[in-house]
Coordinates of C-alpha atoms in Angstrom, one line a residue:
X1 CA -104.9 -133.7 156.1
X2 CA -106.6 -131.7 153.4
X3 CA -107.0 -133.0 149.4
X4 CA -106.8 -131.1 146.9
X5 CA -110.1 -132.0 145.5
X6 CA -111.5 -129.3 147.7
X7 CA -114.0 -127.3 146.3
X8 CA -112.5 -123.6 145.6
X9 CA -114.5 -120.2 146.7
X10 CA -114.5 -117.5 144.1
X11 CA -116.0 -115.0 147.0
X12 CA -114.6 -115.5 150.8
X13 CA -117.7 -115.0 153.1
X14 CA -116.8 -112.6 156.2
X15 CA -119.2 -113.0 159.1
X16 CA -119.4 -110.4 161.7
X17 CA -120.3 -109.7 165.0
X18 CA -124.1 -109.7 164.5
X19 CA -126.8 -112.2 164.7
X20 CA -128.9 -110.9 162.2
X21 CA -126.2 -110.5 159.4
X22 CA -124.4 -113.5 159.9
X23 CA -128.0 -115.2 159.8
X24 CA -128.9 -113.2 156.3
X25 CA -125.5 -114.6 155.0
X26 CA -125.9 -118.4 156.3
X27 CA -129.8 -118.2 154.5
X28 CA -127.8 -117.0 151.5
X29 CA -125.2 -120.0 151.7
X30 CA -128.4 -122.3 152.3
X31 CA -131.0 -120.8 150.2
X32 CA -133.9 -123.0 149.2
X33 CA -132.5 -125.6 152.3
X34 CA -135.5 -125.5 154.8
X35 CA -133.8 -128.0 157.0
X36 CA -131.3 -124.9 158.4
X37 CA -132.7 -124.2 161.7
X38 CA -131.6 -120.9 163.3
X39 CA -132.8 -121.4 167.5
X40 CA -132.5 -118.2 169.2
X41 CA -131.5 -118.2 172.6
X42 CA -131.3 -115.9 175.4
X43 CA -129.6 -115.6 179.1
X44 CA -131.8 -114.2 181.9
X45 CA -128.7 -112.6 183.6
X46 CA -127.6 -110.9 180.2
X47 CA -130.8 -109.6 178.4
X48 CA -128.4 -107.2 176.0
X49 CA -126.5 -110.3 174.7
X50 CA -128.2 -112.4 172.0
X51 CA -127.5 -116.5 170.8
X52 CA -128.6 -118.1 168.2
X53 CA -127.9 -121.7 167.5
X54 CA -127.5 -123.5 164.0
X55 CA -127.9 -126.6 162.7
X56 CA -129.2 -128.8 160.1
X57 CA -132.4 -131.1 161.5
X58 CA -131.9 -134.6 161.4
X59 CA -128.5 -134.2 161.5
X60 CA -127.9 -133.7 165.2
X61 CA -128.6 -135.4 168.6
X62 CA -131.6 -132.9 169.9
X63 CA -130.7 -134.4 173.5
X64 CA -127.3 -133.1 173.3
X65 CA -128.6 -129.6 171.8
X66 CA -131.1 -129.0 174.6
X67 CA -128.8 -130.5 177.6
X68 CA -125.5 -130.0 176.3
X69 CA -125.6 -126.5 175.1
X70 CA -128.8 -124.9 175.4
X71 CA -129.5 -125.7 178.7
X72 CA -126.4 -124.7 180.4
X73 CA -126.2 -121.5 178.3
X74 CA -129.5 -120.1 179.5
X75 CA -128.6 -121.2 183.4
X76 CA -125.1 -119.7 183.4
X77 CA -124.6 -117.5 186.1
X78 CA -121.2 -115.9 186.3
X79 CA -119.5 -115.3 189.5
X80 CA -118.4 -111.0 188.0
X81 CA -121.2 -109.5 186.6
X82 CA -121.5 -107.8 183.1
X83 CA -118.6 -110.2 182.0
X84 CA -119.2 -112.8 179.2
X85 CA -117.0 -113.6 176.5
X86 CA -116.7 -116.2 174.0
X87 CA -114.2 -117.8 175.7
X88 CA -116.0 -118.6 179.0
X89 CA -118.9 -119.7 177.3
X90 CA -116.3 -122.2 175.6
X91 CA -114.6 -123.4 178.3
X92 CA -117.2 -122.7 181.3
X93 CA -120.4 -123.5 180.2
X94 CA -120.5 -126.0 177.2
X95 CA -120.8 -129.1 178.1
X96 CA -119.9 -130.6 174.2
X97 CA -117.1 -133.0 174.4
X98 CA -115.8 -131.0 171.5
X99 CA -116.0 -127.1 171.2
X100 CA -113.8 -125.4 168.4
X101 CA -113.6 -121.9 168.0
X102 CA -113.0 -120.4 164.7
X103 CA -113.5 -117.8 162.3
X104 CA -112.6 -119.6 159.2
X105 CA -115.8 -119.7 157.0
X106 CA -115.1 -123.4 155.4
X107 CA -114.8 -124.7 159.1
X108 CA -117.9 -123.8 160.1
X109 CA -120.1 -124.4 156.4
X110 CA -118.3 -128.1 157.3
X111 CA -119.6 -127.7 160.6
X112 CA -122.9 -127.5 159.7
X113 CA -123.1 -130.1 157.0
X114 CA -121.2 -132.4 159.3
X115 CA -123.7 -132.6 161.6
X116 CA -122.6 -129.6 164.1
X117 CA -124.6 -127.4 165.9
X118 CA -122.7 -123.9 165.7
X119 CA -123.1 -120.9 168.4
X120 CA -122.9 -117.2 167.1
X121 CA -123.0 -114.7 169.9
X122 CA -123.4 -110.4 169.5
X123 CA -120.4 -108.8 169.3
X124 CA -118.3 -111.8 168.4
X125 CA -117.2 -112.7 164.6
X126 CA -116.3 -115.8 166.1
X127 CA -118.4 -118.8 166.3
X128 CA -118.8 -122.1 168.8
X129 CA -118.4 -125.7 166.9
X130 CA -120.2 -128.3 169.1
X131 CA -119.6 -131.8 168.5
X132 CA -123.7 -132.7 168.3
X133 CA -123.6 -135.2 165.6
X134 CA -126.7 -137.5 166.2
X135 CA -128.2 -139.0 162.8
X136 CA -129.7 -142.6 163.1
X137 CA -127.5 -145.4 161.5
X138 CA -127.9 -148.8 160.6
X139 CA -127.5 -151.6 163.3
X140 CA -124.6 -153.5 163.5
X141 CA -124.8 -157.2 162.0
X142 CA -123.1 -160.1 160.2
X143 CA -122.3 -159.1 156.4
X144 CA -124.4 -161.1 154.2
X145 CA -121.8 -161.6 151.6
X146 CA -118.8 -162.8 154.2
X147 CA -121.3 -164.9 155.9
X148 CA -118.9 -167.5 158.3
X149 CA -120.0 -170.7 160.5
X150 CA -117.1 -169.7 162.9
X151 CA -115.9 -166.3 164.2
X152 CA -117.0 -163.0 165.0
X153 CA -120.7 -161.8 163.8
X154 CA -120.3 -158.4 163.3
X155 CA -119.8 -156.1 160.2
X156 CA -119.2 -152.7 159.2
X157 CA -122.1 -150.4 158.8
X158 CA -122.2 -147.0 156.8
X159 CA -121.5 -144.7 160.2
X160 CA -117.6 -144.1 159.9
X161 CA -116.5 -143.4 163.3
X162 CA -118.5 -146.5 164.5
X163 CA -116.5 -148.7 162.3
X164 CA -113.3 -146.9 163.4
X165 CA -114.4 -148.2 166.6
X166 CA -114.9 -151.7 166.1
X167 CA -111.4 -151.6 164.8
X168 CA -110.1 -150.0 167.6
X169 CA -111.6 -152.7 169.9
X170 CA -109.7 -155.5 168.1
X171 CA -106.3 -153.6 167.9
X172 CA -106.1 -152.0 171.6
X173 CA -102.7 -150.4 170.5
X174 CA -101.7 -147.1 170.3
X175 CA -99.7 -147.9 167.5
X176 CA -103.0 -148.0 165.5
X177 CA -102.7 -144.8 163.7
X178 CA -105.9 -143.2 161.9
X179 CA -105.6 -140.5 159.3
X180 CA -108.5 -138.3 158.1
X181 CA -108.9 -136.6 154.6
X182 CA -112.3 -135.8 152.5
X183 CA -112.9 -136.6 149.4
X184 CA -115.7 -134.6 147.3
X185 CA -115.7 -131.3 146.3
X186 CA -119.9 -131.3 146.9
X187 CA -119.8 -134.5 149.0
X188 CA -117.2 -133.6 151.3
X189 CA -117.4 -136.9 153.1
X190 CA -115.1 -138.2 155.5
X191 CA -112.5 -140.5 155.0
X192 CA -109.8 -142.3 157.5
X193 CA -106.2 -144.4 156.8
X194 CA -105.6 -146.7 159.1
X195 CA -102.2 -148.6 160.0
X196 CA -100.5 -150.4 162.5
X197 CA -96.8 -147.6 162.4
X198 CA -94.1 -150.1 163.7
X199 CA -95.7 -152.7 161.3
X200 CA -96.8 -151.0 158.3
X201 CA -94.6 -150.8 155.0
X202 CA -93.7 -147.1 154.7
X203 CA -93.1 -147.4 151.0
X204 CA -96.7 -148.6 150.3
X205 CA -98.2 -146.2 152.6
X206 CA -96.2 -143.0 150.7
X207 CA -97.8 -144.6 147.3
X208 CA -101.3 -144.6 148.7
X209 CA -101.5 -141.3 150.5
X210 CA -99.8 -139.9 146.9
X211 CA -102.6 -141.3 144.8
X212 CA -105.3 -139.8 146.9
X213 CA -103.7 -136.7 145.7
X214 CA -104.4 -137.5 142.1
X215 CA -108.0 -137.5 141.8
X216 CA -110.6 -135.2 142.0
X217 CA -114.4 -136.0 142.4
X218 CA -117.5 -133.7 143.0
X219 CA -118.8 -136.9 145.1
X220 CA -117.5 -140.3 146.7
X221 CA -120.7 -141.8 147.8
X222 CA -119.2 -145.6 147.9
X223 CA -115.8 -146.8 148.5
X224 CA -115.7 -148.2 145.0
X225 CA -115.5 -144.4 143.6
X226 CA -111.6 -144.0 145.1
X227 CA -111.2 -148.2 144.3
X228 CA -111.4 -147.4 140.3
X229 CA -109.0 -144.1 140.6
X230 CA -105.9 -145.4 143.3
X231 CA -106.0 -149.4 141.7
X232 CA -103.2 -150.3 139.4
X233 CA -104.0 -151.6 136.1
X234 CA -107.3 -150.2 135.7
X235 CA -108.7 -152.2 132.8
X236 CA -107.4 -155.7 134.4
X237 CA -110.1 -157.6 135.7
X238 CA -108.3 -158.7 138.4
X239 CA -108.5 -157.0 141.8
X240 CA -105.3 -155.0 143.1
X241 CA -107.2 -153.6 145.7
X242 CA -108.9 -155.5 148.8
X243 CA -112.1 -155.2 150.1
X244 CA -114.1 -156.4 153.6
X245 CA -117.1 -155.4 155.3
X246 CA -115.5 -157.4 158.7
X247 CA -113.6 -155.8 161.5
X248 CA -111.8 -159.0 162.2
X249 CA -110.9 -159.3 158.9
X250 CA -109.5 -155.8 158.9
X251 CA -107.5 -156.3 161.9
X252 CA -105.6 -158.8 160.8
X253 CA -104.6 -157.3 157.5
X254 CA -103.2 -154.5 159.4
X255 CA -101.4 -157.3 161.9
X256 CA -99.6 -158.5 158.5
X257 CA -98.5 -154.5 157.8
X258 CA -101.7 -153.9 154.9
X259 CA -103.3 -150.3 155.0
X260 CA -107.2 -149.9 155.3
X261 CA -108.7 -147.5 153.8
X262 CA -112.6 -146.5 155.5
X263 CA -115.2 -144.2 153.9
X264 CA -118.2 -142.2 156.1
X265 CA -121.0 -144.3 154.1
X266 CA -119.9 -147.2 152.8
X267 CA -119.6 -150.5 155.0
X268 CA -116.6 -151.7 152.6
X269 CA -113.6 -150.9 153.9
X270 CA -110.4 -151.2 151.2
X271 CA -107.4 -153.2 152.2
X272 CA -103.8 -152.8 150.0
X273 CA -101.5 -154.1 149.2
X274 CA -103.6 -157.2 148.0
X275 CA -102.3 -160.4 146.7
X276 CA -103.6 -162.8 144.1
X277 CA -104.0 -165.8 146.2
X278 CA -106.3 -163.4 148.6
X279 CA -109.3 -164.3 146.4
X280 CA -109.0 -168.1 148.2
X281 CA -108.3 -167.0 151.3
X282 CA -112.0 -167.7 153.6
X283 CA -112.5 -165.4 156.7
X284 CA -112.9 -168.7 158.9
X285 CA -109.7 -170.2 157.8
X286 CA -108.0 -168.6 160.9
X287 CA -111.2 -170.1 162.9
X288 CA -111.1 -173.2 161.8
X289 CA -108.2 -176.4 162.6
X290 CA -105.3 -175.6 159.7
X291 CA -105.9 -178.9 158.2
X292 CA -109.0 -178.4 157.4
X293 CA -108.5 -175.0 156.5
X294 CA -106.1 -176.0 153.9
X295 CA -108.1 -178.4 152.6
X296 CA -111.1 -175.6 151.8
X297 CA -108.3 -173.4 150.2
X298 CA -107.6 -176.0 148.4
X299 CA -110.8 -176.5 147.6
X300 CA -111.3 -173.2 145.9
X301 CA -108.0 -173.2 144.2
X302 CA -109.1 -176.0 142.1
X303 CA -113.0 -174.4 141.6
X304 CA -110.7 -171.5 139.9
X305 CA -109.3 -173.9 137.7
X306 CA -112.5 -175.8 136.7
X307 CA -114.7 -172.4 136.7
X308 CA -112.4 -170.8 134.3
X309 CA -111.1 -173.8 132.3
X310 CA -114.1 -176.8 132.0
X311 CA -115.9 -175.4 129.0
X312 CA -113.3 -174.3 127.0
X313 CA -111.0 -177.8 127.3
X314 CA -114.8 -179.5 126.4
X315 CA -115.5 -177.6 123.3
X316 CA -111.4 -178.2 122.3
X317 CA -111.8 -181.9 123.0
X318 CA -115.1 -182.5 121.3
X319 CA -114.4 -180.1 118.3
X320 CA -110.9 -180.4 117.7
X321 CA -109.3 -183.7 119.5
X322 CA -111.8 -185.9 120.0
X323 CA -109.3 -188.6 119.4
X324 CA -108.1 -188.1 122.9
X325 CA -111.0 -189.1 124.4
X326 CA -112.4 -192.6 125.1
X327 CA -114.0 -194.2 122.0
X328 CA -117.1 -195.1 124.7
X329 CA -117.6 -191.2 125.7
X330 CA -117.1 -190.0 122.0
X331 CA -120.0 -192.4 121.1
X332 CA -121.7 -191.1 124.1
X333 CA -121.8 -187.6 123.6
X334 CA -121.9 -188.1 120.1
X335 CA -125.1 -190.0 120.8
X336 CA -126.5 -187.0 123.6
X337 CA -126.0 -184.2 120.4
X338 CA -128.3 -186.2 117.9
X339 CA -130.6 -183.7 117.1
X340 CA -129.2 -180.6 118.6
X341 CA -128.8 -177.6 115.9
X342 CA -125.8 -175.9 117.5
X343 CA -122.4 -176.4 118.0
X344 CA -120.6 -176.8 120.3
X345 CA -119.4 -174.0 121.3
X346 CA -122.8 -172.0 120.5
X347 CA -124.2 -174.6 122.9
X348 CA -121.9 -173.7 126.0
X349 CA -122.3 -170.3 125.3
X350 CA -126.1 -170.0 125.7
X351 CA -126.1 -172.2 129.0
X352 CA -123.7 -170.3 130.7
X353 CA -125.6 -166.9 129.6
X354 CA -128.4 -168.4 130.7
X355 CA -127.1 -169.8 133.9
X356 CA -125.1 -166.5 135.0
X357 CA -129.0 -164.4 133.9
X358 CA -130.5 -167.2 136.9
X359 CA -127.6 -166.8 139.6
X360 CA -127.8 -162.3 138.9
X361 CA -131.8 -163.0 139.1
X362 CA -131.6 -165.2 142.2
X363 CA -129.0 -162.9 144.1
X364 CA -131.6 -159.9 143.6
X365 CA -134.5 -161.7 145.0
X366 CA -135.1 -161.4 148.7
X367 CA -133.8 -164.2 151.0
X368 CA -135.0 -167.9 150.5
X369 CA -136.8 -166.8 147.4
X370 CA -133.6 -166.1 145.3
X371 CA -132.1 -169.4 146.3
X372 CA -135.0 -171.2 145.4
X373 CA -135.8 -169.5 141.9
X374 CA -131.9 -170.4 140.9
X375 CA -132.2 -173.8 141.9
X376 CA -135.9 -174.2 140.1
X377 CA -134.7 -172.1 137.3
X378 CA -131.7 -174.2 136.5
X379 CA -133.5 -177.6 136.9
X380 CA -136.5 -176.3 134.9
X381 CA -134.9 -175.2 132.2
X382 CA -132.0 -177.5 131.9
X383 CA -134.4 -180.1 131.5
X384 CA -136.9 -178.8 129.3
X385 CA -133.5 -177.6 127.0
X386 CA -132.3 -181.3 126.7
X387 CA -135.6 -182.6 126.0
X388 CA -136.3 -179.9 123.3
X389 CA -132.7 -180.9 121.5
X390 CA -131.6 -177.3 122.0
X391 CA -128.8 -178.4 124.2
X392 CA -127.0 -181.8 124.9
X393 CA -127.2 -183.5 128.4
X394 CA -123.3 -183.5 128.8
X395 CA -123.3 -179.9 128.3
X396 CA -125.8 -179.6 131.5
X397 CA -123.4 -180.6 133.4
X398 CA -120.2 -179.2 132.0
X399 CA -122.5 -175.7 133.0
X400 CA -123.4 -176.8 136.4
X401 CA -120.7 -178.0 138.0
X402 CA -119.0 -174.9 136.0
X403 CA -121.2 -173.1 137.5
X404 CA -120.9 -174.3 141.4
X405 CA -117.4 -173.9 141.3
X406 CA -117.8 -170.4 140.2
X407 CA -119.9 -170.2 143.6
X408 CA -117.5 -171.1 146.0
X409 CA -114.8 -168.3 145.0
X410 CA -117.2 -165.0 145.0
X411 CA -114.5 -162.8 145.9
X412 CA -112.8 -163.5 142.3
X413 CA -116.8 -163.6 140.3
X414 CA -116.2 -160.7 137.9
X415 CA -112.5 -161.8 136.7
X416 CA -113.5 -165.6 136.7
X417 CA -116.6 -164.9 134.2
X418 CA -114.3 -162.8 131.9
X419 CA -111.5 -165.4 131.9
X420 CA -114.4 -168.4 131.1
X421 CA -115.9 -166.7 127.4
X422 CA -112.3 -165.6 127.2
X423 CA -110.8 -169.3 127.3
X424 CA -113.9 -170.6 125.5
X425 CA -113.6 -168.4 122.7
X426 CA -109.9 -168.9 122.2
X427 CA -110.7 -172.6 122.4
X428 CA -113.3 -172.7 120.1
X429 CA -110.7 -171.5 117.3
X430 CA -107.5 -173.3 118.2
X431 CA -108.4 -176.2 120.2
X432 CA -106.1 -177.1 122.8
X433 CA -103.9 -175.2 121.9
X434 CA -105.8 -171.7 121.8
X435 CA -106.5 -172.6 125.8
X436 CA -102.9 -173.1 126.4
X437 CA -102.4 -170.0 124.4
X438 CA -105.0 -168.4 126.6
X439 CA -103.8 -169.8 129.7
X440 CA -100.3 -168.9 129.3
X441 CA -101.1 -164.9 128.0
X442 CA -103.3 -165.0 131.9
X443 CA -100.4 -165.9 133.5
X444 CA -97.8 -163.5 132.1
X445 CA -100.6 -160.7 133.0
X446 CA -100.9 -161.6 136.3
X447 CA -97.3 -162.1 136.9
X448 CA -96.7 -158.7 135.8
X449 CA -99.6 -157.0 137.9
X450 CA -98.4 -155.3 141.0
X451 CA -100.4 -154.0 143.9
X452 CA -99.0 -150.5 145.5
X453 CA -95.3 -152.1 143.9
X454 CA -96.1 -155.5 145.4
X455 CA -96.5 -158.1 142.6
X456 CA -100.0 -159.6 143.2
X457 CA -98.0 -162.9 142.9
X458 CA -95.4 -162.5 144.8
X459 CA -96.5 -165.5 147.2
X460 CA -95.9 -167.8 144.1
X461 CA -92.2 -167.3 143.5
X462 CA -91.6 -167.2 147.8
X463 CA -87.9 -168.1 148.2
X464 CA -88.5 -169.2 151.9
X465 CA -90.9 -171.8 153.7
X466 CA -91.6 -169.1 156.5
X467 CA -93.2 -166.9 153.1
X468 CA -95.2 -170.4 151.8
X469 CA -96.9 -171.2 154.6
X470 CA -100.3 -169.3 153.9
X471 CA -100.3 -169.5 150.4
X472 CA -102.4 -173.1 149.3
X473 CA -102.1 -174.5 152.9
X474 CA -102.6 -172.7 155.6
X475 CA -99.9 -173.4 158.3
X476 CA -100.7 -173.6 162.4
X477 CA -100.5 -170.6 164.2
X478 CA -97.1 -171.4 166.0
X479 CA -95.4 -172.1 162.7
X480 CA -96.2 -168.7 161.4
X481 CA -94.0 -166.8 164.0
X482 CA -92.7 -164.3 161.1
X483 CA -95.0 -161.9 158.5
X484 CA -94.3 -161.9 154.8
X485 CA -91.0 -159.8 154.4
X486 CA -92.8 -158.3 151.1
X487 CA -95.6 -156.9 153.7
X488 CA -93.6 -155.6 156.1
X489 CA -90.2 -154.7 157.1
X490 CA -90.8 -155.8 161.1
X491 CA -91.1 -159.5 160.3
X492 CA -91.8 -161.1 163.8
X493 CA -95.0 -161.6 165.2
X494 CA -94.0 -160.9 169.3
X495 CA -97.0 -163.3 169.7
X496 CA -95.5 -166.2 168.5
X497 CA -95.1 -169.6 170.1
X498 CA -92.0 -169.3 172.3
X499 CA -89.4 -172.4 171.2
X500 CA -88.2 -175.0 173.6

């Protein structure tokens, strides 16, 4: 499937039936690129007939090239002599699990940047595409940021067609359908949609393949690049678009009719449509007993709420309506802010600045040493802060446990941070009643956000229990015998429990 960012010749190159020419016009293409090898080879039985092989180095498996094609090429012996054609060097001698032959000059410059090893031979215009791809990629292994205590170990790495096989070895189906397009006009690189066909929604997968059409880019080196042009509502901080560095995770998106979208390079693999309450969902919740799976969602649902919301209903309460609170904890923090030269509001401000600078620092720090300077950071300086009188000791821990709760929903970081100085700020003005105000613009936003024409909250306004039972609990396995009807249009799962 070709898009129509691809990069436009003014001057179609003709190649020709000799070596030499041909290999003038490549070192044109290439000029100044000293990784282009040019290997010349030659048959003992047919002196008069010269080969030359090209490739880029590092890019190609030199075991292949030497046993694959160059050493069956200079042992061919054919059965008539004098006869040797393109053809039967194709299909007789080459040992490539892939040969293509083709005149088309993009096809073979792709070729060669792709990691190809391409056969010219005299007298033929026509040249041999050998599947010889060999460049070293990095090992497979648990992603650090999806890190579970149950379930399958292994992530996504940057080599495209291996993670197009770890999927395939979850979904053993050939109703697993993968689709190829580049993106790129100088990058060219590779990208595949993947989808289960008897499951997936057909109106969602027309929208995506369409906005891939929109766009046009002289490089996608990271999945992110074609996240910020195909998401909806592109100034929302909130994600419409899904993302996962595990297979498993992957699978079972496209078991519930999503589409995954993989990129040669990157190790994040995007996932639509995607739903609001995704951001609370935990890879091991599936792994894990659904009781105590619910009670983690439930978990996080709440560290939303307390991340976002904490500071700002402290600085309303103890600026504008301290009347609500207990006469003891008024005289108490009344009592902790003797002596501190900021407001409120200035004062919860600085500390979470301050604590969001230590959790960025700690999370580019190697290992154990990042964990440790954000743990001695926030001690150290909380401490020395409420002894100085710069900050108050109740606003220490408004911040930290703001700040834990922030930590056990990473998936939702960016937006949660955003909504926080928004709420603050709003409360810091109005009180009470600028959070509410606050609170209730947030959720007239989110309810009209869609993902791919699926509201993002669609799972809040379900009409049936079968579409509420992964939503803030997570419902056994035998009780979820149907997928979301706003997912899909084949709703059973043929795996369910069978009913007595």
């Amino acid at each position: 499937m070709e898009n129509k960012n691809t990069e436009q010749k003014e001057e179609k190159i003709a190649f020709t039936g000799r070596i030499s020419v041909n290999k003038e016009l490549l070192q044109g293409i290439f000029k100044n690129d000293e990784t282009l090898t040019f290997r010349p080879v030659e048959n003992p039985a047919f002196p008069s007939i010269g080969f030359c092989l090209v490739y880029i180095d590092g890019m190609v498996n030199n075991k292949l090239v030497n046993e694959d094609v160059i050493k069956p090429l200079v042992e061919y012996r054919p059965r008539q002599k004098d006869v040797l054609s393109l053809d039967i060097i194709a299909k007789q001698v080459m040992l490539s699990d892939s040969v293509e032959r083709t005149s088309d000059t993009d096809k073979i410059l792709q070729g060669i940047v792709y990691g190809d090893c391409v056969l010219m031979m005299d007298g033929f215009s026509d040249f041999l595409i050998l599947n010889t791809k060999g460049w070293n990629s990095r090992s497979i292994s648990e992603p650090e940021n999806e890190k579970v205590l149950r379930g399958p170990r292994e992530g996504f790495n940057e080599a495209l067609m291996m993670n197009l096989s770890m999927l395939r070895r979850k979904l053993r189906t050939p109703d697993l359908k993968m689709e190829f397009q580049s993106f790129g006009t100088r990058s060219n690189t590779k990208a595949c949609i993947c989808y289960l066909d008897k499951v997936v929604n057909k109106d969602v997968l027309a929208e995506l393949k369409k906005r891939l059409q929109t766009f046009s880019i002289d490089g996608t080196l990271d999945s992110n690049y074609i996240n910020e042009f195909i998401k909806d509502a592109p100034l929302s901080p909130f994600k419409t678009v899904g993302s996962t560095e595990r297979p498993d995770v992957v699978a079972a998106k496209l078991l519930e009719g999503r589409i995954a979208l993989f990129l040669d390079g990157s190790p994040v693999v995007l996932t639509v449509p995607f739903l609001f309450i995704e951001n609370f969902q935990s890879d091991e919740d599936y792994y894990l007993n659904y009781f105590f799976a619910s009670i983690g969602r439930m978990l996080r649902l709440i560290a939303f709420f307390v991340a976002t919301s904490i500071p700002a209903i402290y600085v309303a309460l103890t600026t504008f309506h301290d009347e609500m609170l207990p006469f003891a904890m008024t005289m108490s923090i009344s009592e902790a802010r003797q002596g501190v030269p900021f407001p409120t509001v200035l004062e919860a401000v600085l500390m979470l600045v301050v604590f969001e600078m230590l959790r960025e620092s700690g999370s580019r720090m190697p290992g154990m040493m990042g964990q440790a300077l954000s743990i001695v950071g926030a001690l150290v300086i909380g401490q020395a802060a409420v002894e100085a009188k710069i900050v108050s000791a109740p606003m220490i821990i408004i911040v930290g446990v703001t700040g834990i709760s922030g930590l056990m929903i990473p998936r939702i970081k960016g937006a949660t941070i955003i909504l926080r100085f928004t709420l603050l700020a709003m409360a810091s003005i109005l009180g009470l009643y600028g959070y509410m105000f606050g609170s209730l613009g947030l959720l007239i936003h989110l309810f009209n956000l869609n993902s791919f024409g699926i509201p993002i909250m669609n799972s809040a306004y379900a009409n049936t229990l079968q579409d509420k039972k992964d939503i803030a609990v997570r419902a056994p396995w035998w009780f979820m015998k149907k997928r979301p009807k706003y997912l899909s249009p084949n709703e059973t799962r043929e795996a369910s429990r069978s009913e007595k």
